[in-house]
């Protein structure tokens, strides 16, 4: 390629790099994908949306996977949330074909925003299938960071306060570490069989799990204010990424986190589930990409038409108060000063793109409606301009 033409192309790509996205070969239907989209290979850092569906439902058999995202930095993968189908999507997206890193051996660390089922329902796949799907090829355990225990039960909504059962009263609000050990116990028959008969390793040696510790001195009242004003705090760092977190408002859930990943190519923030949050805006200041949950409030009336019974009214109230409306999310992105807003954790996941486009209201940057298996380059491409 002629030097001037090559340099011109490199410059143009650098200018629009943040706006490029590359769908994997089959984001609209299940199908194996051999590798990452070719255009994405130009980027050292990429955001990959594995699943974009929000909520504890399969949307009447929709092909969409549950909420899970990945940041790929120079061949290493950092996962956010373990929604339904994350492992299949991980492999379909080509993340299991990183050079020299087959299967899950490319996964370096994972982060759980909160412990609602739609964010962790397929978490057991990490260690139950991981021994077969590549974890044994890793030189060090995958590190998993997630919320600690709530500490007290969520207050009962409604009038029937004396008739509410408590599941597992010995430990009714476990954090990530305790949840993981309970999963090991539930699947002990299978795990012990796998260790003794197939000579597979103890999954404890493949996955290292930690409860996220909040900064010392921070006072939180989970039932009154589960996300008080605070500064972002460090969770994890290696030579490729620095991860910071902050509490966000997804009441009555506590703790519920947003995460920021700072890399040499730019910053990507994941909102987790939250209503409009000052803490999130603080965390996301100046980021290149904000991946934000969103809900179509008109859908709530379709999903739970009036008149509603008490249980339906409680659910509608949670959906309205604990999430961010599509008409509001643009203002959050604008206040954060981000370049690109990516909509994910879509509720409903099977809505039309035109309804999600209302997220542009109040936002001067670019809006991307997330789709399963979508890749987005972060920063400027690095492979263009090399000698050929």
GROMACS .gro file of C-alpha atoms in nm, residues 249-381:
model
  133
  249UNK     CA    1  -2.896   0.274   4.319
  250UNK     CA    2  -3.082  -0.046   4.242
  251UNK     CA    3  -3.290  -0.054   4.557
  252UNK     CA    4  -3.362  -0.267   4.743
  253UNK     CA    5  -3.057  -0.456   4.614
  254UNK     CA    6  -2.736  -0.393   4.806
  255UNK     CA    7  -2.453  -0.394   4.717
  256UNK     CA    8  -2.502  -0.308   4.350
  257UNK     CA    9  -2.198  -0.188   4.157
  258UNK     CA   10  -2.096  -0.008   3.841
  259UNK     CA   11  -1.746  -0.075   3.709
  260UNK     CA   12  -1.496   0.136   3.516
  261UNK     CA   13  -1.214  -0.019   3.314
  262UNK     CA   14  -0.926   0.212   3.229
  263UNK     CA   15  -0.686   0.089   2.961
  264UNK     CA   16  -0.411   0.241   2.748
  265UNK     CA   17  -0.669   0.274   2.468
  266UNK     CA   18  -0.951   0.435   2.665
  267UNK     CA   19  -1.208   0.385   2.938
  268UNK     CA   20  -1.524   0.173   2.934
  269UNK     CA   21  -1.788   0.191   3.208
  270UNK     CA   22  -2.061  -0.063   3.285
  271UNK     CA   23  -2.357   0.080   3.477
  272UNK     CA   24  -2.494  -0.244   3.616
  273UNK     CA   25  -2.861  -0.212   3.707
  274UNK     CA   26  -2.943   0.133   3.838
  275UNK     CA   27  -3.181   0.422   3.839
  276UNK     CA   28  -3.021   0.753   3.730
  277UNK     CA   29  -2.721   0.775   3.961
  278UNK     CA   30  -2.493   1.060   4.065
  279UNK     CA   31  -2.236   0.802   4.166
  280UNK     CA   32  -2.240   0.651   3.819
  281UNK     CA   33  -2.198   0.994   3.659
  282UNK     CA   34  -1.896   1.049   3.883
  283UNK     CA   35  -1.747   0.712   3.790
  284UNK     CA   36  -1.805   0.759   3.416
  285UNK     CA   37  -1.663   1.111   3.379
  286UNK     CA   38  -1.489   1.144   3.042
  287UNK     CA   39  -1.511   0.774   2.955
  288UNK     CA   40  -1.496   0.666   2.593
  289UNK     CA   41  -1.790   0.423   2.622
  290UNK     CA   42  -2.071   0.396   2.875
  291UNK     CA   43  -2.262   0.067   2.864
  292UNK     CA   44  -2.588   0.150   3.038
  293UNK     CA   45  -2.897  -0.048   3.124
  294UNK     CA   46  -3.227   0.086   2.992
  295UNK     CA   47  -3.597   0.018   3.025
  296UNK     CA   48  -3.890   0.117   2.805
  297UNK     CA   49  -4.142   0.247   3.057
  298UNK     CA   50  -4.427   0.215   2.806
  299UNK     CA   51  -4.360  -0.158   2.800
  300UNK     CA   52  -4.434  -0.182   3.173
  301UNK     CA   53  -4.800  -0.100   3.105
  302UNK     CA   54  -4.802  -0.361   2.828
  303UNK     CA   55  -4.636  -0.622   3.048
  304UNK     CA   56  -4.845  -0.537   3.357
  305UNK     CA   57  -5.168  -0.377   3.229
  306UNK     CA   58  -5.390  -0.190   3.472
  307UNK     CA   59  -5.577  -0.259   3.692
  308UNK     CA   60  -5.303  -0.448   3.878
  309UNK     CA   61  -5.314  -0.669   4.183
  310UNK     CA   62  -5.076  -0.605   4.472
  311UNK     CA   63  -4.799  -0.829   4.337
  312UNK     CA   64  -4.820  -0.675   3.991
  313UNK     CA   65  -4.813  -0.324   4.138
  314UNK     CA   66  -4.504  -0.409   4.343
  315UNK     CA   67  -4.328  -0.539   4.032
  316UNK     CA   68  -4.423  -0.233   3.827
  317UNK     CA   69  -4.296  -0.004   4.103
  318UNK     CA   70  -3.961  -0.184   4.110
  319UNK     CA   71  -3.924  -0.165   3.733
  320UNK     CA   72  -3.994   0.209   3.736
  321UNK     CA   73  -3.786   0.304   4.039
  322UNK     CA   74  -3.485   0.074   4.013
  323UNK     CA   75  -3.402   0.118   3.644
  324UNK     CA   76  -3.328   0.399   3.398
  325UNK     CA   77  -3.591   0.499   3.143
  326UNK     CA   78  -3.493   0.527   2.778
  327UNK     CA   79  -3.594   0.893   2.777
  328UNK     CA   80  -3.361   0.959   3.073
  329UNK     CA   81  -3.046   0.765   2.994
  330UNK     CA   82  -2.922   1.021   2.740
  331UNK     CA   83  -2.911   1.285   3.011
  332UNK     CA   84  -2.700   1.053   3.228
  333UNK     CA   85  -2.455   1.003   2.942
  334UNK     CA   86  -2.441   1.378   2.873
  335UNK     CA   87  -2.369   1.458   3.239
  336UNK     CA   88  -2.095   1.193   3.234
  337UNK     CA   89  -1.924   1.352   2.934
  338UNK     CA   90  -1.887   1.019   2.753
  339UNK     CA   91  -1.832   0.985   2.380
  340UNK     CA   92  -2.049   0.682   2.310
  341UNK     CA   93  -2.355   0.546   2.491
  342UNK     CA   94  -2.420   0.174   2.440
  343UNK     CA   95  -2.761   0.046   2.546
  344UNK     CA   96  -2.770  -0.299   2.701
  345UNK     CA   97  -2.971  -0.495   2.959
  346UNK     CA   98  -3.263  -0.407   2.733
  347UNK     CA   99  -3.607  -0.439   2.891
  348UNK     CA  100  -3.785  -0.560   2.694
  349UNK     CA  101  -3.508  -0.726   2.497
  350UNK     CA  102  -3.735  -0.790   2.199
  351UNK     CA  103  -3.844  -0.428   2.149
  352UNK     CA  104  -3.783  -0.238   1.825
  353UNK     CA  105  -3.471  -0.029   1.770
  354UNK     CA  106  -3.683   0.278   1.699
  355UNK     CA  107  -3.812   0.274   2.056
  356UNK     CA  108  -3.457   0.257   2.192
  357UNK     CA  109  -3.348   0.547   1.974
  358UNK     CA  110  -3.524   0.781   2.217
  359UNK     CA  111  -3.206   0.745   2.425
  360UNK     CA  112  -3.057   1.015   2.202
  361UNK     CA  113  -3.272   1.274   2.384
  362UNK     CA  114  -3.044   1.507   2.579
  363UNK     CA  115  -2.722   1.344   2.455
  364UNK     CA  116  -2.487   1.498   2.199
  365UNK     CA  117  -2.272   1.188   2.154
  366UNK     CA  118  -2.332   0.864   1.967
  367UNK     CA  119  -2.594   0.609   2.075
  368UNK     CA  120  -2.549   0.242   1.991
  369UNK     CA  121  -2.837   0.003   2.050
  370UNK     CA  122  -2.664  -0.308   2.180
  371UNK     CA  123  -2.702  -0.644   2.009
  372UNK     CA  124  -2.574  -0.986   2.109
  373UNK     CA  125  -2.224  -1.057   1.975
  374UNK     CA  126  -2.155  -0.696   1.882
  375UNK     CA  127  -1.790  -0.580   1.892
  376UNK     CA  128  -1.690  -0.215   1.936
  377UNK     CA  129  -1.335  -0.094   1.900
  378UNK     CA  130  -1.194   0.120   2.181
  379UNK     CA  131  -0.950   0.397   2.097
  380UNK     CA  132  -0.754   0.409   1.773
  381UNK     CA  133  -0.676   0.102   1.560
   0.00000   0.00000   0.00000
